[in-house]
Structures are given as C-alpha cells and as structure tokens.
PDB file of C-alpha atoms in Angstrom:
ATOM      1  CA  MET X   1      45.926 -10.906 -19.373  1.00 69.00           C
ATOM      2  CA  ALA X   2      43.960  -8.682 -17.021  1.00 93.00           C
ATOM      3  CA  ILE X   3      40.767  -6.869 -16.241  1.00 96.00           C
ATOM      4  CA  SER X   4      41.392  -3.671 -14.291  1.00 96.00           C
ATOM      5  CA  GLN X   5      38.416  -1.923 -12.799  1.00 96.00           C
ATOM      6  CA  ALA X   6      38.420   1.529 -14.332  1.00 96.00           C
ATOM      7  CA  PHE X   7      36.563   4.538 -15.623  1.00 96.00           C
ATOM      8  CA  CYS X   8      37.325   4.425 -19.333  1.00 97.00           C
ATOM      9  CA  THR X   9      39.312   7.464 -20.416  1.00 97.00           C
ATOM     10  CA  SER X  10      37.333   7.702 -23.625  1.00 97.00           C
ATOM     11  CA  PHE X  11      34.155   7.892 -21.506  1.00 97.00           C
ATOM     12  CA  LYS X  12      35.521  10.958 -19.701  1.00 96.00           C
ATOM     13  CA  VAL X  13      36.146  12.674 -23.012  1.00 96.00           C
ATOM     14  CA  GLU X  14      32.825  11.606 -24.440  1.00 97.00           C
ATOM     15  CA  LEU X  15      30.950  12.915 -21.406  1.00 96.00           C
ATOM     16  CA  MET X  16      32.380  16.343 -22.217  1.00 95.00           C
ATOM     17  CA  GLN X  17      31.274  15.865 -25.812  1.00 97.00           C
ATOM     18  CA  ALA X  18      27.725  15.064 -24.671  1.00 96.00           C
ATOM     19  CA  LEU X  19      27.871  11.630 -26.280  1.00 97.00           C
ATOM     20  CA  HIS X  20      26.272   9.836 -23.339  1.00 97.00           C
ATOM     21  CA  ASN X  21      22.891  10.451 -21.748  1.00 97.00           C
ATOM     22  CA  LEU X  22      22.213   8.462 -18.588  1.00 96.00           C
ATOM     23  CA  SER X  23      18.811  10.029 -17.937  1.00 94.00           C
ATOM     24  CA  ASN X  24      15.790   7.811 -17.496  1.00 93.00           C
ATOM     25  CA  PRO X  25      13.472   8.174 -19.253  1.00 91.00           C
ATOM     26  CA  GLY X  26      14.787   9.653 -22.455  1.00 93.00           C
ATOM     27  CA  GLY X  27      18.406   8.626 -22.166  1.00 95.00           C
ATOM     28  CA  ASP X  28      20.587   6.131 -23.971  1.00 97.00           C
ATOM     29  CA  THR X  29      20.510   2.379 -23.475  1.00 97.00           C
ATOM     30  CA  PHE X  30      23.474   1.054 -21.519  1.00 98.00           C
ATOM     31  CA  ASN X  31      24.363  -2.626 -21.550  1.00 98.00           C
ATOM     32  CA  LEU X  32      26.429  -4.738 -19.211  1.00 98.00           C
ATOM     33  CA  ALA X  33      28.413  -7.474 -20.936  1.00 98.00           C
ATOM     34  CA  LEU X  34      30.279 -10.135 -18.978  1.00 98.00           C
ATOM     35  CA  PHE X  35      33.925 -11.100 -19.391  1.00 98.00           C
ATOM     36  CA  ARG X  36      34.854 -14.758 -19.334  1.00 97.00           C
ATOM     37  CA  ALA X  37      36.866 -16.460 -16.593  1.00 96.00           C
ATOM     38  CA  THR X  38      40.118 -14.790 -15.554  1.00 93.00           C
ATOM     39  CA  ALA X  39      42.365 -17.548 -16.829  1.00 91.00           C
ATOM     40  CA  SER X  40      40.779 -17.391 -20.256  1.00 93.00           C
ATOM     41  CA  VAL X  41      40.965 -13.641 -20.757  1.00 94.00           C
ATOM     42  CA  VAL X  42      43.492 -12.859 -23.459  1.00 95.00           C
ATOM     43  CA  GLY X  43      43.287  -9.068 -23.761  1.00 95.00           C
ATOM     44  CA  SER X  44      43.842  -6.261 -21.269  1.00 96.00           C
ATOM     45  CA  TYR X  45      40.872  -4.161 -20.212  1.00 97.00           C
ATOM     46  CA  GLY X  46      40.657  -1.013 -18.162  1.00 97.00           C
ATOM     47  CA  ALA X  47      41.020   2.734 -18.650  1.00 96.00           C
ATOM     48  CA  ALA X  48      42.210   2.259 -22.230  1.00 97.00           C
ATOM     49  CA  THR X  49      39.141   0.268 -23.275  1.00 98.00           C
ATOM     50  CA  THR X  50      37.096   2.338 -25.697  1.00 98.00           C
ATOM     51  CA  ASN X  51      34.383   0.140 -27.158  1.00 98.00           C
ATOM     52  CA  TYR X  52      32.365  -3.038 -26.600  1.00 98.00           C
ATOM     53  CA  SER X  53      34.019  -4.435 -29.727  1.00 98.00           C
ATOM     54  CA  ASP X  54      37.301  -4.503 -27.777  1.00 97.00           C
ATOM     55  CA  MET X  55      35.959  -7.467 -25.785  1.00 97.00           C
ATOM     56  CA  GLY X  56      35.903  -9.776 -28.773  1.00 96.00           C
ATOM     57  CA  ALA X  57      36.372 -13.398 -27.755  1.00 96.00           C
ATOM     58  CA  ASP X  58      36.925 -12.354 -24.142  1.00 97.00           C
ATOM     59  CA  GLU X  59      33.206 -11.904 -23.687  1.00 98.00           C
ATOM     60  CA  ALA X  60      31.723 -14.720 -21.651  1.00 98.00           C
ATOM     61  CA  SER X  61      29.502 -17.312 -23.261  1.00 97.00           C
ATOM     62  CA  GLY X  62      27.114 -19.779 -21.741  1.00 96.00           C
ATOM     63  CA  THR X  63      23.574 -21.042 -21.574  1.00 96.00           C
ATOM     64  CA  ASN X  64      20.999 -18.228 -21.709  1.00 95.00           C
ATOM     65  CA  TYR X  65      23.669 -15.529 -21.984  1.00 97.00           C
ATOM     66  CA  ILE X  66      23.304 -13.464 -25.135  1.00 97.00           C
ATOM     67  CA  ALA X  67      26.353 -11.771 -26.622  1.00 98.00           C
ATOM     68  CA  GLY X  68      26.235  -8.073 -25.837  1.00 98.00           C
ATOM     69  CA  GLY X  69      24.909  -8.688 -22.358  1.00 98.00           C
ATOM     70  CA  ASN X  70      21.753  -7.327 -20.796  1.00 97.00           C
ATOM     71  CA  ALA X  71      20.362  -3.812 -20.864  1.00 97.00           C
ATOM     72  CA  LEU X  72      20.702  -1.827 -17.671  1.00 97.00           C
ATOM     73  CA  THR X  73      18.009   0.349 -16.147  1.00 95.00           C
ATOM     74  CA  SER X  74      19.634   3.685 -15.547  1.00 92.00           C
ATOM     75  CA  VAL X  75      18.815   5.936 -12.627  1.00 90.00           C
ATOM     76  CA  THR X  76      18.927   9.568 -13.669  1.00 90.00           C
ATOM     77  CA  PRO X  77      22.209  11.120 -12.487  1.00 94.00           C
ATOM     78  CA  SER X  78      22.052  13.247  -9.382  1.00 94.00           C
ATOM     79  CA  SER X  79      24.401  14.859  -6.902  1.00 94.00           C
ATOM     80  CA  SER X  80      25.470  13.925  -3.414  1.00 90.00           C
ATOM     81  CA  GLY X  81      27.214  16.886  -1.851  1.00 91.00           C
ATOM     82  CA  THR X  82      29.628  18.073  -4.531  1.00 93.00           C
ATOM     83  CA  THR X  83      29.843  14.679  -6.222  1.00 95.00           C
ATOM     84  CA  ALA X  84      27.835  13.790  -9.308  1.00 96.00           C
ATOM     85  CA  ILE X  85      26.633  10.214  -9.240  1.00 95.00           C
ATOM     86  CA  ALA X  86      24.986   7.752 -11.592  1.00 95.00           C
ATOM     87  CA  ASP X  87      23.426   4.469 -10.662  1.00 95.00           C
ATOM     88  CA  PHE X  88      21.752   1.462 -12.265  1.00 96.00           C
ATOM     89  CA  ALA X  89      19.146  -0.993 -11.054  1.00 95.00           C
ATOM     90  CA  ASP X  90      20.642  -4.350 -10.094  1.00 96.00           C
ATOM     91  CA  LEU X  91      20.939  -6.572 -13.136  1.00 97.00           C
ATOM     92  CA  VAL X  92      19.911 -10.229 -13.198  1.00 96.00           C
ATOM     93  CA  PHE X  93      21.084 -12.761 -15.763  1.00 97.00           C
ATOM     94  CA  SER X  94      18.351 -15.355 -15.407  1.00 95.00           C
ATOM     95  CA  ASN X  95      18.893 -19.104 -15.483  1.00 94.00           C
ATOM     96  CA  VAL X  96      22.422 -18.862 -16.826  1.00 95.00           C
ATOM     97  CA  THR X  97      25.232 -21.351 -16.816  1.00 96.00           C
ATOM     98  CA  ILE X  98      28.341 -19.241 -17.079  1.00 97.00           C
ATOM     99  CA  THR X  99      31.635 -18.230 -15.481  1.00 97.00           C
ATOM    100  CA  THR X 100      32.583 -14.568 -15.406  1.00 98.00           C
ATOM    101  CA  SER X 101      35.278 -12.424 -13.855  1.00 97.00           C
ATOM    102  CA  GLY X 102      34.180  -8.913 -14.734  1.00 97.00           C
ATOM    103  CA  ALA X 103      32.017  -6.756 -16.920  1.00 98.00           C
ATOM    104  CA  LEU X 104      31.959  -3.879 -19.335  1.00 98.00           C
ATOM    105  CA  ILE X 105      29.243  -1.249 -19.244  1.00 98.00           C
ATOM    106  CA  TYR X 106      28.819   0.415 -22.595  1.00 98.00           C
ATOM    107  CA  ASN X 107      26.457   2.693 -24.469  1.00 98.00           C
ATOM    108  CA  ALA X 108      24.425   0.476 -26.792  1.00 98.00           C
ATOM    109  CA  THR X 109      22.639   3.493 -28.247  1.00 97.00           C
ATOM    110  CA  ASN X 110      25.754   5.369 -29.235  1.00 97.00           C
ATOM    111  CA  ALA X 111      28.146   3.139 -31.186  1.00 98.00           C
ATOM    112  CA  ASN X 112      28.775   0.776 -28.248  1.00 98.00           C
ATOM    113  CA  ARG X 113      31.168   3.247 -26.647  1.00 98.00           C
ATOM    114  CA  ALA X 114      32.745   1.884 -23.458  1.00 98.00           C
ATOM    115  CA  CYS X 115      31.984   3.502 -20.105  1.00 98.00           C
ATOM    116  CA  ILE X 116      33.420   1.539 -17.215  1.00 97.00           C
ATOM    117  CA  VAL X 117      35.187  -1.766 -16.678  1.00 97.00           C
ATOM    118  CA  LEU X 118      34.292  -3.832 -13.608  1.00 97.00           C
ATOM    119  CA  ASN X 119      36.415  -6.512 -11.992  1.00 97.00           C
ATOM    120  CA  PHE X 120      34.457  -8.901  -9.783  1.00 96.00           C
ATOM    121  CA  GLY X 121      37.538  -9.830  -7.771  1.00 95.00           C
ATOM    122  CA  ALA X 122      37.277 -13.521  -8.593  1.00 96.00           C
ATOM    123  CA  ASP X 123      35.618 -15.854 -11.037  1.00 97.00           C
ATOM    124  CA  LYS X 124      31.883 -16.169 -10.448  1.00 97.00           C
ATOM    125  CA  THR X 125      30.229 -19.350 -11.684  1.00 97.00           C
ATOM    126  CA  ALA X 126      26.516 -19.872 -12.071  1.00 96.00           C
ATOM    127  CA  THR X 127      24.964 -23.212 -12.990  1.00 95.00           C
ATOM    128  CA  ALA X 128      21.365 -22.933 -14.163  1.00 94.00           C
ATOM    129  CA  ALA X 129      20.996 -20.072 -11.717  1.00 95.00           C
ATOM    130  CA  ASP X 130      20.286 -16.357 -11.473  1.00 96.00           C
ATOM    131  CA  LEU X 131      23.468 -14.284 -11.520  1.00 97.00           C
ATOM    132  CA  THR X 132      22.864 -10.843 -10.068  1.00 97.00           C
ATOM    133  CA  VAL X 133      25.149  -7.837 -10.426  1.00 97.00           C
ATOM    134  CA  THR X 134      24.330  -5.613  -7.465  1.00 96.00           C
ATOM    135  CA  PHE X 135      25.364  -1.996  -7.690  1.00 96.00           C
ATOM    136  CA  PRO X 136      26.569  -0.141  -4.596  1.00 94.00           C
ATOM    137  CA  THR X 137      24.682   2.470  -2.620  1.00 91.00           C
ATOM    138  CA  ALA X 138      24.191   5.541  -4.765  1.00 91.00           C
ATOM    139  CA  ASP X 139      26.040   8.079  -2.663  1.00 91.00           C
ATOM    140  CA  ALA X 140      29.171  10.204  -2.916  1.00 93.00           C
ATOM    141  CA  ASN X 141      31.429   7.476  -1.529  1.00 92.00           C
ATOM    142  CA  ASN X 142      30.066   4.360  -3.162  1.00 93.00           C
ATOM    143  CA  ALA X 143      28.033   4.986  -6.315  1.00 94.00           C
ATOM    144  CA  ILE X 144      29.035   2.966  -9.334  1.00 96.00           C
ATOM    145  CA  ILE X 145      29.843   6.114 -11.355  1.00 96.00           C
ATOM    146  CA  ARG X 146      31.127   9.175  -9.536  1.00 96.00           C
ATOM    147  CA  LEU X 147      32.492  12.484 -10.698  1.00 95.00           C
ATOM    148  CA  VAL X 148      34.144  14.042  -7.678  1.00 93.00           C
TER     149      VAL X 148
ATOM    150  CA  MET Y   1      42.815  27.908  -0.582  1.00 53.00           C
ATOM    151  CA  GLN Y   2      41.280  24.460  -0.332  1.00 53.00           C
ATOM    152  CA  VAL Y   3      41.683  22.267  -3.358  1.00 56.00           C
ATOM    153  CA  ASP Y   4      39.309  19.323  -3.627  1.00 56.00           C
ATOM    154  CA  PRO Y   5      40.698  16.215  -5.268  1.00 63.00           C
ATOM    155  CA  LEU Y   6      38.943  15.734  -8.570  1.00 71.00           C
ATOM    156  CA  GLY Y   7      38.375  12.461 -10.237  1.00 87.00           C
ATOM    157  CA  ALA Y   8      36.122  10.039 -12.001  1.00 92.00           C
ATOM    158  CA  GLN Y   9      35.601   7.017  -9.831  1.00 94.00           C
ATOM    159  CA  VAL Y  10      34.029   3.585 -10.166  1.00 95.00           C
ATOM    160  CA  GLY Y  11      32.205   1.897  -7.302  1.00 95.00           C
ATOM    161  CA  THR Y  12      32.310  -1.769  -6.391  1.00 95.00           C
ATOM    162  CA  ALA Y  13      29.648  -3.999  -7.863  1.00 95.00           C
ATOM    163  CA  LYS Y  14      28.836  -7.255  -6.099  1.00 94.00           C
ATOM    164  CA  VAL Y  15      27.892 -10.512  -7.794  1.00 96.00           C
ATOM    165  CA  THR Y  16      25.542 -12.975  -6.140  1.00 94.00           C
ATOM    166  CA  ILE Y  17      24.431 -16.307  -7.537  1.00 96.00           C
ATOM    167  CA  THR Y  18      21.515 -18.467  -6.505  1.00 95.00           C
ATOM    168  CA  GLN Y  19      21.937 -22.219  -6.181  1.00 91.00           C
ATOM    169  CA  GLY Y  20      19.491 -24.533  -7.924  1.00 90.00           C
ATOM    170  CA  ARG Y  21      16.740 -21.905  -8.165  1.00 93.00           C
ATOM    171  CA  GLY Y  22      15.961 -18.370  -9.239  1.00 93.00           C
ATOM    172  CA  LEU Y  23      15.713 -15.299  -7.053  1.00 95.00           C
ATOM    173  CA  ASN Y  24      12.878 -15.452  -4.543  1.00 94.00           C
ATOM    174  CA  ALA Y  25      10.530 -12.683  -3.450  1.00 95.00           C
ATOM    175  CA  ASP Y  26      12.496 -12.045  -0.270  1.00 95.00           C
ATOM    176  CA  GLU Y  27      15.755 -11.467  -2.141  1.00 95.00           C
ATOM    177  CA  LEU Y  28      14.048  -9.289  -4.739  1.00 95.00           C
ATOM    178  CA  ALA Y  29      12.426  -7.207  -2.004  1.00 95.00           C
ATOM    179  CA  ASP Y  30      15.840  -6.589  -0.449  1.00 93.00           C
ATOM    180  CA  MET Y  31      17.254  -5.562  -3.836  1.00 93.00           C
ATOM    181  CA  ALA Y  32      14.389  -3.163  -4.445  1.00 93.00           C
ATOM    182  CA  MET Y  33      14.587  -1.673  -0.962  1.00 92.00           C
ATOM    183  CA  ALA Y  34      18.289  -0.947  -1.380  1.00 89.00           C
ATOM    184  CA  LYS Y  35      17.380   1.211  -4.367  1.00 89.00           C
ATOM    185  CA  LEU Y  36      14.338   2.841  -2.795  1.00 89.00           C
ATOM    186  CA  VAL Y  37      15.577   3.927   0.608  1.00 85.00           C
ATOM    187  CA  PHE Y  38      18.697   3.750   2.779  1.00 81.00           C
ATOM    188  CA  VAL Y  39      17.965   2.973   6.403  1.00 82.00           C
ATOM    189  CA  GLY Y  40      21.053   3.777   8.427  1.00 81.00           C
ATOM    190  CA  PRO Y  41      21.751   2.631  11.976  1.00 83.00           C
ATOM    191  CA  ASP Y  42      20.860   6.034  13.437  1.00 87.00           C
ATOM    192  CA  VAL Y  43      17.582   6.554  11.620  1.00 87.00           C
ATOM    193  CA  ALA Y  44      14.528   7.516  13.688  1.00 91.00           C
ATOM    194  CA  PRO Y  45      12.366   4.545  14.756  1.00 90.00           C
ATOM    195  CA  GLY Y  46       9.344   5.921  12.906  1.00 92.00           C
ATOM    196  CA  ILE Y  47      11.204   6.014   9.608  1.00 90.00           C
ATOM    197  CA  ARG Y  48      12.616   2.542  10.195  1.00 90.00           C
ATOM    198  CA  GLU Y  49       9.083   1.313  10.822  1.00 92.00           C
ATOM    199  CA  GLN Y  50       7.840   2.920   7.606  1.00 92.00           C
ATOM    200  CA  ALA Y  51      10.669   1.340   5.649  1.00 92.00           C
ATOM    201  CA  GLY Y  52       9.714  -1.996   7.158  1.00 93.00           C
ATOM    202  CA  ARG Y  53       6.138  -1.534   6.003  1.00 94.00           C
ATOM    203  CA  VAL Y  54       7.265  -0.657   2.476  1.00 94.00           C
ATOM    204  CA  ARG Y  55       9.424  -3.783   2.407  1.00 94.00           C
ATOM    205  CA  SER Y  56       6.522  -5.948   3.607  1.00 95.00           C
ATOM    206  CA  LEU Y  57       4.294  -4.523   0.902  1.00 94.00           C
ATOM    207  CA  LEU Y  58       6.931  -5.107  -1.771  1.00 95.00           C
ATOM    208  CA  LEU Y  59       7.473  -8.648  -0.542  1.00 96.00           C
ATOM    209  CA  HIS Y  60       3.742  -9.340  -0.693  1.00 95.00           C
ATOM    210  CA  TYR Y  61       3.366  -8.171  -4.292  1.00 95.00           C
ATOM    211  CA  LEU Y  62       6.572  -9.807  -5.498  1.00 96.00           C
ATOM    212  CA  ALA Y  63       5.504 -13.106  -3.970  1.00 94.00           C
ATOM    213  CA  GLN Y  64       2.089 -12.688  -5.568  1.00 95.00           C
ATOM    214  CA  ALA Y  65       3.696 -11.964  -8.947  1.00 94.00           C
ATOM    215  CA  GLN Y  66       5.659 -15.184  -8.731  1.00 93.00           C
ATOM    216  CA  ALA Y  67       2.602 -17.165  -7.621  1.00 91.00           C
ATOM    217  CA  SER Y  68       0.498 -15.671 -10.420  1.00 94.00           C
ATOM    218  CA  GLN Y  69       3.192 -16.495 -12.944  1.00 93.00           C
ATOM    219  CA  ASN Y  70       3.132 -20.077 -11.698  1.00 92.00           C
ATOM    220  CA  THR Y  71      -0.645 -20.121 -12.216  1.00 93.00           C
ATOM    221  CA  THR Y  72      -0.165 -18.974 -15.790  1.00 95.00           C
ATOM    222  CA  ILE Y  73       2.565 -21.554 -16.434  1.00 95.00           C
ATOM    223  CA  PHE Y  74       0.402 -24.251 -14.801  1.00 95.00           C
ATOM    224  CA  ASN Y  75      -2.464 -23.461 -17.181  1.00 95.00           C
ATOM    225  CA  ARG Y  76      -0.229 -23.328 -20.248  1.00 96.00           C
ATOM    226  CA  LEU Y  77       1.231 -26.719 -19.389  1.00 96.00           C
ATOM    227  CA  LEU Y  78      -2.244 -28.187 -18.803  1.00 95.00           C
ATOM    228  CA  GLU Y  79      -3.408 -26.831 -22.166  1.00 96.00           C
ATOM    229  CA  ALA Y  80      -0.387 -28.517 -23.743  1.00 96.00           C
ATOM    230  CA  GLY Y  81      -1.274 -31.815 -22.089  1.00 96.00           C
ATOM    231  CA  GLU Y  82       1.745 -31.736 -19.791  1.00 95.00           C
ATOM    232  CA  THR Y  83      -0.189 -32.751 -16.679  1.00 95.00           C
ATOM    233  CA  ARG Y  84       2.773 -33.992 -14.636  1.00 94.00           C
ATOM    234  CA  ALA Y  85       4.795 -30.884 -15.350  1.00 94.00           C
ATOM    235  CA  ALA Y  86       1.785 -28.745 -14.513  1.00 94.00           C
ATOM    236  CA  GLU Y  87       1.380 -30.448 -11.151  1.00 92.00           C
ATOM    237  CA  LEU Y  88       5.056 -29.889 -10.468  1.00 91.00           C
ATOM    238  CA  VAL Y  89       4.666 -26.174 -11.105  1.00 90.00           C
ATOM    239  CA  ARG Y  90       1.608 -26.019  -8.860  1.00 85.00           C
ATOM    240  CA  SER Y  91       3.589 -27.545  -6.019  1.00 81.00           C
ATOM    241  CA  PHE Y  92       6.044 -24.635  -5.952  1.00 77.00           C
TER     242      PHE Y  92
END
C-alpha cells in the first residue's frame, strides 16, 4: 500500500484539545518509529493515521532497532512570522541493520497518539551503520511541524 | 481584505546513513550547528566568523568525547583480558 507524508487529522483535533505538549522541558515524550520497506508495507498511512498501534506489522524491524522507535528531543514550539513551528533534534538510530521507507512520530506519553507521517521518498537501507533522520531548518517555510 | 491561507504543514526530513562506521565528530558538529544557528549567504562576516568558532569548539569537544569513550572501552576490554580487541580500539 502506501505511506503518504501528512499531518494526522487526529493530531489537529488533539492539539485543540490540549492533548499534546511539545515543550522541552516539561512536555510529552514523542517517539519516531520507522516503517519497513515500501514493497513490504501492507497498510495505508497518512492523514487518517491516528495511533502508533496502526503501524502493526508495517513497523520496520532489524538489528538494534527496538519496536516503538527512538525518543525524540523536542524543541519548544515557537513562531516565525505568523507561523507556529515545532522542531526536533536530529535522531540517530545507532549501529542498525534495517531498511525503512518512512516514519511515524507519535506521542508516547499520551496513549501513543499519532502526530505526523513522514515519507522518506525511497527505501533507505543501513547495514551496521548509523541511520540519521535530519529535520529541516526550523523556520516558517521548512520546519517539520508548521501551523500557518 | 487579505486572507492568509491556513494550514497544518509537514516539513521534509532527510535520512542519511553512514557506511561501515558510526557518525564522526565532524558530521555531529554539522548536525549540532544546524540546530544552533543558521548562517545564510548574506550574513555579516563577523557573525560568520563567530559561527565558525562555535563549530570549531563543538568539533573539538565532540572529538574529545569520542576519544575519551575509546579510552574507557580500551580499559574495559583490557580488564576483561581482551588485549587484541583493546589494541584495536586504541588504534581508532
């Protein structure tokens, strides 16, 4: 099936319900879990994804990768012009042997609620290597999470 | 009346993978600098120079952290009687 990069609709609603706190320190813990290779993905993921549990068997597996992914270090949300932005420190999966095609960022503190779905554009394969997810410049045009 | 387009948007994350090794101090310094400060093409020379100094300092301490970690691993391996492995770590 497919992984469509998207801002989860449930996340939009839950932001209005104050169910997510991206502040650091004092905020929730957000995780980034990896999807497996494109050809192996069975489900469809995107705006309709609501929870980490949706990933099921479509989560990647491999040496030194732990189900659930790695915790992100959040950068307290700020504004750039009239746009609200959130950012995370780049995330490294160390010494992994794995193939991935995308990722799900979810709130591990609050019932694993889904936030955003990322599509890496192609399969990325690491063999006993460091796989780094680099987040874009935190400004109004590029930040990983933007409310315009 | 001007109406701004509203929306919730997702940026583009990039994936990079090392080959046959972990991240080195140079790569980590670049990652940290990208989060600390943006140095655009039109930035004043003085600010560019300061950013360069911050990067050099980061690079120094990151490299030292890796070297110190190797020292610790070297000693743990020696204590465990793994002399050959210890020497291999020291040669990094």
